[in-house]
Coordinates of C-alpha atoms in Angstrom, one line a residue:
Chain H
G1468 CA -42.3 45.1 16.0
E1469 CA -42.2 47.3 12.8
N1470 CA -43.3 45.7 9.6
V1471 CA -42.5 47.1 6.1
E1472 CA -44.3 46.2 3.0
Q1473 CA -42.7 47.0 -0.5
H1474 CA -44.2 47.0 -3.8
P1475 CA -44.2 46.0 -6.6
S1476 CA -41.5 43.3 -6.2
T1477 CA -40.3 43.8 -9.9
L1478 CA -40.8 46.8 -11.9
S1479 CA -39.8 46.9 -15.8
V1480 CA -39.7 50.2 -17.6
Q1481 CA -38.4 51.8 -20.7
E1482 CA -35.5 54.1 -20.7
G1483 CA -36.9 57.7 -20.0
D1484 CA -40.1 56.6 -18.3
S1485 CA -40.7 57.3 -14.6
A1486 CA -40.5 54.7 -11.9
V1487 CA -42.6 54.5 -8.6
I1488 CA -41.9 52.1 -5.6
K1489 CA -44.2 52.3 -2.7
C1490 CA -43.6 51.1 1.0
T1491 CA -46.1 51.0 4.1
Y1492 CA -45.1 50.7 7.5
S1493 CA -46.8 49.7 10.6
D1494 CA -45.3 51.6 13.8
S1495 CA -46.3 55.2 14.0
A1496 CA -42.9 55.6 16.2
S1497 CA -40.7 55.2 12.8
N1498 CA -39.2 58.4 12.2
Y1499 CA -36.5 57.9 9.6
F1500 CA -37.1 56.5 6.2
P1501 CA -33.8 55.6 4.0
W1502 CA -33.8 54.2 0.4
Y1503 CA -31.1 52.1 -0.7
K1504 CA -29.9 50.9 -4.0
Q1505 CA -28.1 47.6 -4.4
E1506 CA -26.5 46.5 -7.6
L1507 CA -26.0 42.8 -8.3
G1508 CA -23.2 41.4 -5.9
K1509 CA -22.6 44.8 -4.5
R1510 CA -23.3 46.4 -1.0
P1511 CA -26.3 48.5 -0.3
Q1512 CA -25.9 52.2 -0.9
L1513 CA -28.2 55.2 0.4
I1514 CA -29.6 57.1 -2.5
I1515 CA -32.1 59.3 -0.4
D1516 CA -33.7 59.6 2.9
I1517 CA -36.4 61.5 4.6
R1518 CA -37.2 62.3 8.2
S1519 CA -40.6 62.1 9.6
N1520 CA -40.9 66.1 9.9
V1521 CA -40.7 66.3 6.1
G1522 CA -43.2 65.5 3.5
E1523 CA -41.2 65.4 0.3
K1524 CA -37.4 65.6 -0.5
K1525 CA -35.8 65.6 -3.9
D1526 CA -32.3 65.1 -5.3
Q1527 CA -31.9 65.5 -9.1
R1528 CA -34.0 62.6 -10.8
I1529 CA -34.8 61.0 -7.4
A1530 CA -37.7 62.0 -5.0
V1531 CA -39.1 60.6 -2.0
T1532 CA -42.6 61.4 -0.5
L1533 CA -43.8 60.5 3.1
N1534 CA -47.4 60.5 4.3
K1535 CA -47.3 59.9 8.0
T1536 CA -51.0 59.8 8.6
A1537 CA -51.4 56.8 6.0
K1538 CA -47.9 55.5 7.0
H1539 CA -46.6 55.2 3.6
F1540 CA -43.6 56.5 1.6
S1541 CA -42.6 56.3 -2.0
L1542 CA -39.5 56.5 -4.1
H1543 CA -39.8 58.3 -7.5
I1544 CA -37.2 58.2 -10.2
T1545 CA -37.9 60.3 -13.3
E1546 CA -36.2 59.8 -16.8
T1547 CA -34.8 56.5 -15.9
Q1548 CA -31.5 55.1 -17.4
P1549 CA -30.1 51.7 -17.9
E1550 CA -27.8 52.4 -15.0
D1551 CA -30.6 52.7 -12.6
S1552 CA -31.3 49.0 -13.0
A1553 CA -30.8 47.5 -9.5
V1554 CA -32.8 46.3 -6.5
Y1555 CA -34.1 49.2 -4.2
F1556 CA -34.9 48.7 -0.7
C1557 CA -36.9 51.0 1.6
A1558 CA -36.6 50.9 5.5
A1559 CA -38.4 52.3 8.3
S1560 CA -36.4 53.2 11.4
I1561 CA -37.7 53.4 15.0
P1562 CA -35.3 55.3 17.5
S1563 CA -34.2 53.2 20.2
G1564 CA -31.8 54.0 23.1
G1565 CA -29.6 56.6 21.2
S1566 CA -29.6 54.7 18.0
Y1567 CA -32.5 53.5 15.5
I1568 CA -33.6 50.2 14.6
P1569 CA -34.2 49.8 10.8
T1570 CA -36.7 47.3 9.3
F1571 CA -36.3 46.8 5.5
G1572 CA -38.8 45.9 2.8
R1573 CA -38.1 42.8 0.6
G1574 CA -36.8 44.9 -2.3
T1575 CA -37.9 46.1 -5.8
S1576 CA -35.9 44.8 -8.7
L1577 CA -36.0 47.6 -11.2
I1578 CA -35.2 46.8 -14.7
V1579 CA -34.7 49.7 -17.2
H1580 CA -34.8 48.7 -21.0
P1581 CA -32.7 50.8 -23.6
Chain N
N444 CA -10.3 55.9 4.4
A445 CA -11.0 52.2 3.6
G446 CA -14.6 52.7 5.0
V447 CA -16.0 49.5 6.2
T448 CA -14.1 46.3 5.5
Q449 CA -15.1 42.6 6.1
T450 CA -13.3 39.4 6.0
P451 CA -13.5 36.8 4.5
K452 CA -15.5 37.6 1.3
F453 CA -16.5 34.0 1.1
R454 CA -16.6 30.9 3.3
I455 CA -18.1 27.4 3.4
L456 CA -18.8 25.8 6.6
K457 CA -19.8 22.3 7.6
I458 CA -22.8 21.9 9.9
G459 CA -21.6 22.5 13.5
Q460 CA -18.5 24.3 12.8
S461 CA -17.9 27.8 14.3
M462 CA -16.4 30.8 12.7
T463 CA -16.0 34.4 13.4
L464 CA -16.9 37.2 10.6
Q465 CA -14.7 40.2 10.9
C466 CA -15.8 43.9 10.4
T467 CA -13.6 46.9 10.8
Q468 CA -14.3 50.8 10.2
D469 CA -12.0 53.4 10.1
M470 CA -14.3 56.3 10.1
N471 CA -14.5 56.6 13.9
H472 CA -18.2 55.6 13.8
N473 CA -20.0 54.9 17.1
Y474 CA -22.7 52.8 15.7
M475 CA -22.1 49.3 14.0
Y476 CA -24.5 47.0 12.8
W477 CA -24.7 43.2 11.6
Y478 CA -27.3 42.2 8.8
R479 CA -28.0 39.2 7.0
Q480 CA -29.6 39.2 3.6
D481 CA -31.2 35.9 2.3
P482 CA -32.1 35.5 -1.5
G483 CA -35.0 37.7 -2.6
M484 CA -35.2 39.3 0.7
G485 CA -34.3 42.5 2.5
L486 CA -31.8 43.0 5.1
K487 CA -32.6 41.6 8.7
L488 CA -30.8 43.1 11.7
I489 CA -28.9 40.6 13.7
Y490 CA -27.0 42.6 16.4
Y491 CA -26.1 46.3 16.6
S492 CA -23.6 48.5 19.0
V493 CA -23.9 52.0 20.1
G494 CA -20.4 52.2 21.1
A495 CA -17.5 50.1 22.4
G496 CA -18.6 47.8 25.3
I497 CA -22.2 48.1 24.4
T498 CA -24.3 45.6 22.1
D499 CA -27.8 44.7 21.7
K500 CA -29.9 42.3 19.9
G501 CA -31.8 42.8 16.7
E502 CA -34.5 41.0 14.8
V503 CA -32.8 37.7 14.3
P504 CA -30.0 37.1 17.0
N505 CA -30.4 33.5 17.6
G506 CA -27.3 31.6 16.7
Y507 CA -24.9 34.4 16.8
N508 CA -22.8 36.4 19.2
V509 CA -21.0 39.7 19.0
S510 CA -18.6 41.8 20.9
R511 CA -17.3 45.4 20.8
S512 CA -13.9 45.8 22.6
T513 CA -13.0 48.8 20.2
T514 CA -14.6 51.5 18.2
E515 CA -13.2 50.0 15.0
D516 CA -14.1 46.4 15.4
F517 CA -17.4 44.5 15.5
P518 CA -17.1 40.9 14.9
L519 CA -19.9 38.3 14.5
R520 CA -19.4 34.9 16.0
L521 CA -21.5 31.8 14.5
E522 CA -21.3 28.9 16.9
L523 CA -22.5 25.5 15.7
A524 CA -23.3 26.6 12.2
A525 CA -26.7 25.5 10.6
P526 CA -27.9 25.3 6.9
S527 CA -30.4 28.1 7.9
Q528 CA -27.5 30.5 8.5
T529 CA -26.4 30.3 4.7
S530 CA -26.8 33.9 3.7
V531 CA -24.9 37.1 2.8
Y532 CA -23.7 39.0 5.8
F533 CA -23.3 42.8 5.7
C534 CA -21.7 44.8 8.5
A535 CA -22.5 48.7 8.6
S536 CA -21.5 51.6 10.5
R537 CA -22.8 55.3 10.9
S538 CA -21.5 58.5 12.6
G539 CA -24.2 59.2 15.2
R540 CA -22.9 62.8 15.6
S541 CA -25.5 65.4 16.7
G542 CA -27.3 66.9 13.7
G543 CA -29.1 63.7 12.8
I544 CA -26.6 62.0 10.6
Y545 CA -28.3 58.8 9.9
E546 CA -26.6 57.3 6.9
Q547 CA -25.1 53.7 7.3
Y548 CA -22.2 52.8 5.2
F549 CA -22.0 49.1 4.3
G550 CA -19.2 46.7 3.9
P551 CA -18.7 44.5 1.0
G552 CA -20.4 41.6 2.5
T553 CA -19.5 37.9 3.2
R554 CA -21.0 35.0 1.5
L555 CA -21.5 32.2 3.8
T556 CA -22.7 28.6 3.0
V557 CA -23.3 26.1 5.6
T558 CA -23.5 22.5 4.2

């Protein structure tokens, strides 16, 4: 099955700095890569996603890059703010019978210090 | 729309007891999923469904059962609860309309403790 590695497990930055979280996946059949933000005690919420036919996608301060050859993708957050503090999860999704099966990374706890 | 709702929010079970976690969505989504999230870990897929009457196993299905008799509801059944099933359970749904809409919407979660 698919295996997703996510690094780092904890990331501490100063407000205004950039943050980068990296994920690698093992199955070349994966074709959809979402990123979720989960605040303490809350449900995961999608913040950005990318399909395998695209190399980069940007939404305001958040961007995701995908390197299919190397099987890795990254989340970039610029001008971090204290409200960006949360756990971020990446996932790699394999299509299966009309649906897709996501495999999640273990998460990165981002702490933004004011 | 209420989105995805789950009940109960919290539950404590004794070893060997059974229970059903309820999940309902009012967005007319075809696809529904059950995940568990252990402390410090990502989400693990338990079961999923591509429509009413159709279910399939995910990565960690042992000890669980599901059914999908309607589009709206996707209950998760735990038989003979074990301490290893202590976790937070999330239900999610997505549309599946053509055009590649993949976003999953998550419910608020059920925190289950088995002692």
